[in-house]
Every structure is written in structure tokens, then in C-alpha cells.
Amino acid sequence: MKKIEAIIRAERLQSVQDALDELGVSGLTVTEVMGCGRQKGYTEQYRGSRANISLLPKLKVESVVSDPLVDRVVDAIVGGAYTGETGDGRVFVYDVEQAIRIRTGERGEETVRHETPVGWGY
Ligand SMILES: Nc1ncnc2c1ncn2[C@@H]1O[C@H](COP(=O)(O)OP(=O)(O)OP(=O)(O)O)[C@@H](O)[C@H]1O
Ligand SMILES: [Mg+2]
């Protein structure tokens, strides 16, 4: 299992979420965050003007997925979040030790496996 963590523009959330839905990810968490990349926030366009602040608002999207889905989830996020401008965001991939569904007590990768098979391969 891996956790895919993406920092994206708020206005790209819907297209990222649509792409993830299409893959059948079993859940996701979205958090409002502040951050900067290598431009340190200063040189980025924000709402039509140059933002003169060191941190810009972004959304953090996290989803824990089974190993075979990792590459497709990363591709889906990159595709959904892309505009081509600086500040499009970053994706980080982490190992996950365990996953538990509280209601049933189920544990393991089965609990995050996608339920509807994707239309191509696997
Ligand atoms: N190394 C990092 N560690 C943690 N968070 C990061 C890191 N780099 C970027 N971020 C987060 O991602 C957000 C978007 O980063 P951003 O897209 O500006 O990255 P970048 O590397 O500067 O790429 P670009 O040159 O395309 O702007 C930042 O506001 C910050 O929240
Ligand atoms: Mg940047």
C-alpha cells in the first residue's frame, strides 16, 4: 500500500477528483494548506495578480491505494492538476504499513482496493 499525497491548486480539485473516481480509489482526504515551492511563493500568479506573499493557499489531497494502482493514481492526479504554470503542485508517494476499517475491524490492503474494476488492464 502507498499513500499518494498531492499538493494542488484549489481550482483543479474537481478534475483531480473526477480522475480518481474513474480509477475507483476507495477514499480520499482533502486539507487546506499553505505552502511554497522553489519560487518561494513570490513569483507565482494568484487570482490574476502577482502574489507578494511567501506562502500560497493550496489543497493537499491524500489517498491510500493498493500497489498496482499507484502509477495510475499518480498519472490521474498529474493529468487533473496540470495547467503548465508554476505552482501546479507536487506529488509525493509514501509507504503505508497498515490500513484498518474501523466499522468492521478489517485490516490490510483489501480495505483500500478499488471496488469497480478499471476499464483497461488489471
Ligand atoms: N519539497 C517540498 N516539500 C513539501 N511540500 C512542497 C515541496 N515543494 C512544493 N511543496 C508544496 O507544493 C506546493 C506547490 O509547489 P510548486 O508547484 O510551486 O512546486 P515547484 O517545485 O516550485 O514547481 P514549479 O516550478 O512548477 O512551481 C507548495 O506551495 C508547497 O505546499
Ligand atoms: Mg513553484
GROMACS .gro file of N, CA and C and ligand atoms in nm:
model
  398
    1MET      N    1   0.083  -0.120   0.000
    1MET     CA    2   0.000   0.000   0.000
    1MET      C    3   0.087   0.125   0.000
    2LYS      N    4   0.039   0.226  -0.068
    2LYS     CA    5   0.109   0.354  -0.070
    2LYS      C    6   0.010   0.467  -0.041
    3LYS      N    7   0.062   0.571   0.021
    3LYS     CA    8  -0.018   0.694   0.031
    3LYS      C    9   0.032   0.790  -0.076
    4ILE      N   10  -0.058   0.835  -0.160
    4ILE     CA   11  -0.026   0.936  -0.259
    4ILE      C   12  -0.071   1.069  -0.200
    5GLU      N   13   0.023   1.159  -0.186
    5GLU     CA   14  -0.008   1.292  -0.132
    5GLU      C   15   0.022   1.394  -0.240
    6ALA      N   16  -0.079   1.473  -0.273
    6ALA     CA   17  -0.060   1.573  -0.379
    6ALA      C   18  -0.095   1.710  -0.324
    7ILE      N   19  -0.010   1.808  -0.356
    7ILE     CA   20  -0.041   1.947  -0.326
    7ILE      C   21  -0.081   2.011  -0.458
    8ILE      N   22  -0.205   2.058  -0.464
    8ILE     CA   23  -0.258   2.105  -0.593
    8ILE      C   24  -0.325   2.242  -0.577
    9ARG      N   25  -0.358   2.301  -0.691
    9ARG     CA   26  -0.437   2.425  -0.691
    9ARG      C   27  -0.581   2.389  -0.655
   10ALA      N   28  -0.644   2.476  -0.575
   10ALA     CA   29  -0.783   2.450  -0.534
   10ALA      C   30  -0.874   2.434  -0.656
   11GLU      N   31  -0.849   2.515  -0.759
   11GLU     CA   32  -0.940   2.511  -0.874
   11GLU      C   33  -0.925   2.384  -0.958
   12ARG      N   34  -0.823   2.303  -0.927
   12ARG     CA   35  -0.807   2.177  -1.000
   12ARG      C   36  -0.863   2.057  -0.924
   13LEU      N   37  -0.919   2.082  -0.807
   13LEU     CA   38  -0.966   1.969  -0.725
   13LEU      C   39  -1.069   1.885  -0.798
   14GLN      N   40  -1.167   1.953  -0.862
   14GLN     CA   41  -1.275   1.875  -0.924
   14GLN      C   42  -1.221   1.781  -1.031
   15SER      N   43  -1.130   1.829  -1.112
   15SER     CA   44  -1.081   1.741  -1.219
   15SER      C   45  -0.991   1.631  -1.163
   16VAL      N   46  -0.918   1.661  -1.055
   16VAL     CA   47  -0.839   1.555  -0.990
   16VAL      C   48  -0.934   1.450  -0.931
   17GLN      N   49  -1.039   1.498  -0.865
   17GLN     CA   50  -1.133   1.406  -0.802
   17GLN      C   51  -1.205   1.320  -0.906
   18ASP      N   52  -1.244   1.382  -1.017
   18ASP     CA   53  -1.309   1.305  -1.124
   18ASP      C   54  -1.217   1.195  -1.175
   19ALA      N   55  -1.089   1.229  -1.193
   19ALA     CA   56  -0.993   1.130  -1.244
   19ALA      C   57  -0.974   1.016  -1.144
   20LEU      N   58  -0.973   1.050  -1.016
   20LEU     CA   59  -0.957   0.947  -0.913
   20LEU      C   60  -1.081   0.859  -0.904
   21ASP      N   61  -1.199   0.921  -0.916
   21ASP     CA   62  -1.324   0.844  -0.916
   21ASP      C   63  -1.324   0.741  -1.027
   22GLU      N   64  -1.275   0.784  -1.143
   22GLU     CA   65  -1.273   0.696  -1.259
   22GLU      C   66  -1.188   0.571  -1.233
   23LEU      N   67  -1.084   0.589  -1.152
   23LEU     CA   68  -0.998   0.475  -1.117
   23LEU      C   69  -1.056   0.393  -1.003
   24GLY      N   70  -1.158   0.446  -0.935
   24GLY     CA   71  -1.220   0.372  -0.826
   24GLY      C   72  -1.140   0.371  -0.697
   25VAL      N   73  -1.070   0.480  -0.665
   25VAL     CA   74  -1.000   0.483  -0.537
   25VAL      C   75  -1.102   0.475  -0.424
   26SER      N   76  -1.062   0.412  -0.314
   26SER     CA   77  -1.160   0.381  -0.210
   26SER      C   78  -1.188   0.497  -0.117
   27GLY      N   79  -1.109   0.604  -0.124
   27GLY     CA   80  -1.135   0.720  -0.041
   27GLY      C   81  -1.027   0.824  -0.058
   28LEU      N   82  -1.054   0.943  -0.009
   28LEU     CA   83  -0.950   1.045  -0.011
   28LEU      C   84  -0.976   1.149   0.097
   29THR      N   85  -0.869   1.219   0.133
   29THR     CA   86  -0.875   1.326   0.233
   29THR      C   87  -0.825   1.453   0.168
   30VAL      N   88  -0.898   1.562   0.188
   30VAL     CA   89  -0.858   1.691   0.131
   30VAL      C   90  -0.842   1.792   0.245
   31THR      N   91  -0.730   1.861   0.245
   31THR     CA   92  -0.699   1.958   0.351
   31THR      C   93  -0.655   2.089   0.288
   32GLU      N   94  -0.698   2.200   0.346
   32GLU     CA   95  -0.648   2.331   0.301
   32GLU      C   96  -0.511   2.352   0.366
   33VAL      N   97  -0.413   2.386   0.285
   33VAL     CA   98  -0.277   2.406   0.337
   33VAL      C   99  -0.219   2.536   0.282
   34MET      N  100  -0.110   2.580   0.341
   34MET     CA  101  -0.033   2.692   0.288
   34MET      C  102   0.105   2.637   0.254
   35GLY      N  103   0.161   2.687   0.145
   35GLY     CA  104   0.293   2.634   0.111
   35GLY      C  105   0.366   2.720   0.010
   36CYS      N  106   0.489   2.683  -0.015
   36CYS     CA  107   0.563   2.742  -0.125
   36CYS      C  108   0.654   2.637  -0.185
   37GLY      N  109   0.683   2.655  -0.312
   37GLY     CA  110   0.777   2.569  -0.381
   37GLY      C  111   0.906   2.646  -0.401
   38ARG      N  112   0.974   2.616  -0.511
   38ARG     CA  113   1.106   2.677  -0.527
   38ARG      C  114   1.101   2.825  -0.561
   39GLN      N  115   0.982   2.877  -0.603
   39GLN     CA  116   0.974   3.022  -0.624
   39GLN      C  117   0.948   3.094  -0.491
   40LYS      N  118   0.934   3.018  -0.385
   40LYS     CA  119   0.907   3.074  -0.252
   40LYS      C  120   0.779   3.155  -0.249
   41GLY      N  121   0.686   3.121  -0.338
   41GLY     CA  122   0.558   3.191  -0.337
   41GLY      C  123   0.559   3.324  -0.408
   42TYR      N  124   0.672   3.389  -0.417
   42TYR     CA  125   0.675   3.529  -0.461
   42TYR      C  126   0.640   3.551  -0.607
   43THR      N  127   0.683   3.459  -0.693
   43THR     CA  128   0.674   3.489  -0.835
   43THR      C  129   0.556   3.420  -0.903
   44GLU      N  130   0.463   3.375  -0.822
   44GLU     CA  131   0.353   3.299  -0.877
   44GLU      C  132   0.229   3.386  -0.899
   45GLN      N  133   0.155   3.357  -1.007
   45GLN     CA  134   0.027   3.424  -1.028
   45GLN      C  135  -0.074   3.368  -0.930
   46TYR      N  136  -0.146   3.451  -0.861
   46TYR     CA  137  -0.254   3.403  -0.776
   46TYR      C  138  -0.374   3.493  -0.795
   47ARG      N  139  -0.486   3.437  -0.843
   47ARG     CA  140  -0.608   3.513  -0.871
   47ARG      C  141  -0.580   3.638  -0.953
   48GLY      N  142  -0.504   3.618  -1.060
   48GLY     CA  143  -0.486   3.724  -1.158
   48GLY      C  144  -0.377   3.825  -1.128
   49SER      N  145  -0.317   3.820  -1.009
   49SER     CA  146  -0.210   3.916  -0.984
   49SER      C  147  -0.089   3.844  -0.925
   50ARG      N  148   0.022   3.912  -0.926
   50ARG     CA  149   0.143   3.856  -0.868
   50ARG      C  150   0.127   3.854  -0.717
   51ALA      N  151   0.138   3.739  -0.659
   51ALA     CA  152   0.122   3.730  -0.514
   51ALA      C  153   0.252   3.773  -0.447
   52ASN      N  154   0.239   3.872  -0.360
   52ASN     CA  155   0.359   3.920  -0.291
   52ASN      C  156   0.363   3.866  -0.148
   53ILE      N  157   0.348   3.739  -0.138
   53ILE     CA  158   0.347   3.674  -0.008
   53ILE      C  159   0.432   3.549  -0.017
   54SER      N  160   0.479   3.501   0.095
   54SER     CA  161   0.572   3.389   0.088
   54SER      C  162   0.502   3.254   0.089
   55LEU      N  163   0.378   3.249   0.134
   55LEU     CA  164   0.304   3.123   0.132
   55LEU      C  165   0.174   3.143   0.056
   56LEU      N  166   0.139   3.043  -0.025
   56LEU     CA  167   0.016   3.050  -0.102
   56LEU      C  168  -0.078   2.937  -0.061
   57PRO      N  169  -0.209   2.963  -0.065
   57PRO     CA  170  -0.303   2.856  -0.030
   57PRO      C  171  -0.306   2.748  -0.137
   58LYS      N  172  -0.305   2.624  -0.092
   58LYS     CA  173  -0.314   2.508  -0.182
   58LYS      C  174  -0.405   2.407  -0.116
   59LEU      N  175  -0.437   2.302  -0.188
   59LEU     CA  176  -0.508   2.188  -0.128
   59LEU      C  177  -0.415   2.069  -0.125
   60LYS      N  178  -0.420   1.996  -0.014
   60LYS     CA  179  -0.349   1.868  -0.005
   60LYS      C  180  -0.451   1.757  -0.022
   61VAL      N  181  -0.426   1.670  -0.118
   61VAL     CA  182  -0.514   1.557  -0.145
   61VAL      C  183  -0.436   1.430  -0.113
   62GLU      N  184  -0.493   1.346  -0.026
   62GLU     CA  185  -0.426   1.223   0.013
   62GLU      C  186  -0.515   1.104  -0.016
   63SER      N  187  -0.457   1.001  -0.073
   63SER     CA  188  -0.532   0.877  -0.092
   63SER      C  189  -0.439   0.758  -0.072
   64VAL      N  190  -0.484   0.661   0.004
   64VAL     CA  191  -0.407   0.538   0.023
   64VAL      C  192  -0.462   0.435  -0.075
   65VAL      N  193  -0.373   0.378  -0.155
   65VAL     CA  194  -0.415   0.289  -0.263
   65VAL      C  195  -0.331   0.162  -0.263
   66SER      N  196  -0.384   0.058  -0.327
   66SER     CA  197  -0.308  -0.067  -0.340
   66SER      C  198  -0.193  -0.047  -0.439
   67ASP      N  199  -0.088  -0.125  -0.421
   67ASP     CA  200   0.034  -0.106  -0.501
   67ASP      C  201   0.010  -0.105  -0.652
   68PRO      N  202  -0.073  -0.198  -0.704
   68PRO     CA  203  -0.088  -0.199  -0.851
   68PRO      C  204  -0.153  -0.072  -0.906
   69LEU      N  205  -0.214   0.008  -0.820
   69LEU     CA  206  -0.285   0.127  -0.868
   69LEU      C  207  -0.198   0.254  -0.863
   70VAL      N  208  -0.082   0.244  -0.801
   70VAL     CA  209  -0.004   0.365  -0.770
   70VAL      C  210   0.026   0.449  -0.895
   71ASP      N  211   0.080   0.386  -0.998
   71ASP     CA  212   0.120   0.465  -1.115
   71ASP      C  213   0.001   0.532  -1.181
   72ARG      N  214  -0.111   0.461  -1.185
   72ARG     CA  215  -0.230   0.519  -1.249
   72ARG      C  216  -0.287   0.634  -1.167
   73VAL      N  217  -0.280   0.621  -1.035
   73VAL     CA  218  -0.328   0.730  -0.950
   73VAL      C  219  -0.239   0.853  -0.966
   74VAL      N  220  -0.109   0.833  -0.968
   74VAL     CA  221  -0.017   0.946  -0.988
   74VAL      C  222  -0.045   1.013  -1.123
   75ASP      N  223  -0.059   0.933  -1.227
   75ASP     CA  224  -0.087   0.989  -1.360
   75ASP      C  225  -0.219   1.066  -1.361
   76ALA      N  226  -0.319   1.012  -1.290
   76ALA     CA  227  -0.450   1.077  -1.286
   76ALA      C  228  -0.441   1.212  -1.217
   77ILE      N  229  -0.364   1.218  -1.109
   77ILE     CA  230  -0.350   1.344  -1.036
   77ILE      C  231  -0.273   1.445  -1.120
   78VAL      N  232  -0.164   1.400  -1.178
   78VAL     CA  233  -0.084   1.491  -1.261
   78VAL      C  234  -0.169   1.545  -1.376
   79GLY      N  235  -0.242   1.457  -1.441
   79GLY     CA  236  -0.328   1.499  -1.552
   79GLY      C  237  -0.436   1.597  -1.508
   80GLY      N  238  -0.495   1.571  -1.394
   80GLY     CA  239  -0.604   1.655  -1.346
   80GLY      C  240  -0.558   1.789  -1.292
   81ALA      N  241  -0.436   1.794  -1.240
   81ALA     CA  242  -0.388   1.915  -1.172
   81ALA      C  243  -0.308   2.007  -1.264
   82TYR      N  244  -0.273   1.959  -1.382
   82TYR     CA  245  -0.180   2.032  -1.469
   82TYR      C  246  -0.242   2.156  -1.533
   83THR      N  247  -0.170   2.269  -1.524
   83THR     CA  248  -0.204   2.385  -1.607
   83THR      C  249  -0.085   2.429  -1.692
   84GLY      N  250   0.036   2.392  -1.649
   84GLY     CA  251   0.157   2.433  -1.719
   84GLY      C  252   0.224   2.554  -1.658
   85GLU      N  253   0.156   2.619  -1.561
   85GLU     CA  254   0.213   2.737  -1.494
   85GLU      C  255   0.289   2.694  -1.369
   86THR      N  256   0.383   2.779  -1.324
   86THR     CA  257   0.450   2.749  -1.197
   86THR      C  258   0.346   2.742  -1.086
   87GLY      N  259   0.370   2.652  -0.993
   87GLY     CA  260   0.276   2.637  -0.882
   87GLY      C  261   0.170   2.529  -0.905
   88ASP      N  262   0.184   2.451  -1.010
   88ASP     CA  263   0.088   2.343  -1.035
   88ASP      C  264   0.086   2.239  -0.924
   89GLY      N  265   0.197   2.227  -0.850
   89GLY     CA  266   0.194   2.139  -0.734
   89GLY      C  267   0.295   2.026  -0.741
   90ARG      N  268   0.284   1.939  -0.646
   90ARG     CA  269   0.379   1.829  -0.629
   90ARG      C  270   0.303   1.704  -0.588
   91VAL      N  271   0.362   1.589  -0.618
   91VAL     CA  272   0.306   1.462  -0.573
   91VAL      C  273   0.415   1.386  -0.500
   92PHE      N  274   0.382   1.335  -0.382
   92PHE     CA  275   0.476   1.255  -0.304
   92PHE      C  276   0.412   1.118  -0.276
   93VAL      N  277   0.494   1.015  -0.275
   93VAL     CA  278   0.444   0.878  -0.255
   93VAL      C  279   0.511   0.818  -0.131
   94TYR      N  280   0.431   0.768  -0.039
   94TYR     CA  281   0.481   0.713   0.087
   94TYR      C  282   0.440   0.567   0.103
   95ASP      N  283   0.524   0.488   0.167
   95ASP     CA  284   0.485   0.352   0.207
   95ASP      C  285   0.385   0.359   0.322
   96VAL      N  286   0.287   0.270   0.318
   96VAL     CA  287   0.188   0.262   0.426
   96VAL      C  288   0.195   0.124   0.489
   97GLU      N  289   0.208   0.119   0.620
   97GLU     CA  290   0.221  -0.007   0.693
   97GLU      C  291   0.092  -0.085   0.703
   98GLN      N  292  -0.015  -0.015   0.734
   98GLN     CA  293  -0.137  -0.087   0.766
   98GLN      C  294  -0.256   0.004   0.740
   99ALA      N  295  -0.370  -0.057   0.713
   99ALA     CA  296  -0.497   0.017   0.698
   99ALA      C  297  -0.606  -0.062   0.768
  100ILE      N  298  -0.685   0.007   0.845
  100ILE     CA  299  -0.792  -0.059   0.922
  100ILE      C  300  -0.923   0.012   0.894
  101ARG      N  301  -1.028  -0.065   0.869
  101ARG     CA  302  -1.162  -0.007   0.859
  101ARG      C  303  -1.226  -0.021   0.997
  102ILE      N  304  -1.253   0.090   1.058
  102ILE     CA  305  -1.295   0.088   1.199
  102ILE      C  306  -1.427   0.012   1.217
  103ARG      N  307  -1.523   0.034   1.127
  103ARG     CA  308  -1.656  -0.026   1.147
  103ARG      C  309  -1.651  -0.179   1.153
  104THR      N  310  -1.570  -0.239   1.067
  104THR     CA  311  -1.572  -0.385   1.055
  104THR      C  312  -1.450  -0.452   1.119
  105GLY      N  313  -1.349  -0.373   1.149
  105GLY     CA  314  -1.226  -0.431   1.201
  105GLY      C  315  -1.137  -0.492   1.095
  106GLU      N  316  -1.180  -0.484   0.968
  106GLU     CA  317  -1.096  -0.537   0.859
  106GLU      C  318  -0.963  -0.465   0.855
  107ARG      N  319  -0.860  -0.538   0.816
  107ARG     CA  320  -0.727  -0.482   0.805
  107ARG      C  321  -0.664  -0.517   0.671
  108GLY      N  322  -0.569  -0.436   0.630
  108GLY     CA  323  -0.485  -0.472   0.517
  108GLY      C  324  -0.524  -0.407   0.386
  109GLU      N  325  -0.448  -0.444   0.284
  109GLU     CA  326  -0.460  -0.382   0.152
  109GLU      C  327  -0.599  -0.400   0.091
  110GLU      N  328  -0.665  -0.512   0.126
  110GLU     CA  329  -0.801  -0.535   0.075
  110GLU      C  330  -0.894  -0.418   0.107
  111THR      N  331  -0.870  -0.352   0.220
  111THR     CA  332  -0.961  -0.246   0.262
  111THR      C  333  -0.947  -0.120   0.177
  112VAL      N  334  -0.840  -0.108   0.100
  112VAL     CA  335  -0.825   0.010   0.013
  112VAL      C  336  -0.828  -0.027  -0.135
  113ARG      N  337  -0.851  -0.154  -0.165
  113ARG     CA  338  -0.855  -0.194  -0.305
  113ARG      C  339  -0.976  -0.131  -0.373
  114HIS      N  340  -0.958  -0.090  -0.496
  114HIS     CA  341  -1.071  -0.028  -0.566
  114HIS      C  342  -1.178  -0.132  -0.594
  115GLU      N  343  -1.303  -0.087  -0.588
  115GLU     CA  344  -1.415  -0.181  -0.597
  115GLU      C  345  -1.463  -0.204  -0.738
  116THR      N  346  -1.465  -0.098  -0.818
  116THR     CA  347  -1.505  -0.117  -0.957
  116THR      C  348  -1.380  -0.133  -1.041
  117PRO      N  349  -1.370  -0.243  -1.116
  117PRO     CA  350  -1.250  -0.263  -1.196
  117PRO      C  351  -1.234  -0.151  -1.298
  118VAL      N  352  -1.110  -0.107  -1.318
  118VAL     CA  353  -1.087  -0.007  -1.421
  118VAL      C  354  -1.101  -0.072  -1.557
  119GLY      N  355  -1.130   0.008  -1.657
  119GLY     CA  356  -1.168  -0.045  -1.786
  119GLY      C  357  -1.054  -0.103  -1.869
  120TRP      N  358  -0.930  -0.079  -1.828
  120TRP     CA  359  -0.820  -0.124  -1.914
  120TRP      C  360  -0.714  -0.193  -1.829
  121GLY      N  361  -0.686  -0.317  -1.863
  121GLY     CA  362  -0.583  -0.393  -1.793
  121GLY      C  363  -0.623  -0.424  -1.650
  122TYR      N  364  -0.543  -0.491  -1.578
  122TYR     CA  365  -0.553  -0.525  -1.435
  122TYR      C  366  -0.693  -0.550  -1.387
  123LIG     N1  367   0.982   1.995  -0.130
  123LIG     C1  368   0.858   2.015  -0.088
  123LIG     N2  369   0.816   1.962   0.028
  123LIG     C2  370   0.689   1.979   0.070
  123LIG     N3  371   0.598   2.049   0.003
  123LIG     C3  372   0.634   2.104  -0.112
  123LIG     C4  373   0.765   2.092  -0.164
  123LIG     N4  374   0.770   2.157  -0.282
  123LIG     C5  375   0.649   2.209  -0.302
  123LIG     N5  376   0.566   2.179  -0.200
  123LIG     C6  377   0.427   2.216  -0.183
  123LIG     O1  378   0.368   2.217  -0.313
  123LIG     C7  379   0.310   2.343  -0.341
  123LIG     C8  380   0.324   2.372  -0.489
  123LIG     O2  381   0.461   2.370  -0.522
  123LIG     P1  382   0.508   2.416  -0.666
  123LIG     O3  383   0.414   2.363  -0.767
  123LIG     O4  384   0.532   2.563  -0.664
  123LIG     O5  385   0.647   2.335  -0.675
  123LIG     P2  386   0.777   2.378  -0.754
  123LIG     O6  387   0.878   2.271  -0.727
  123LIG     O7  388   0.811   2.519  -0.721
  123LIG     O8  389   0.735   2.363  -0.907
  123LIG     P3  390   0.708   2.484  -1.014
  123LIG     O9  391   0.844   2.528  -1.060
  123LIG    O10  392   0.628   2.419  -1.122
  123LIG    O11  393   0.633   2.592  -0.942
  123LIG     C9  394   0.382   2.439  -0.249
  123LIG    O12  395   0.302   2.552  -0.222
  123LIG    C10  396   0.405   2.354  -0.126
  123LIG    O13  397   0.287   2.350  -0.049
  124MG      MG  398   0.675   2.675  -0.755
   0.00000   0.00000   0.00000
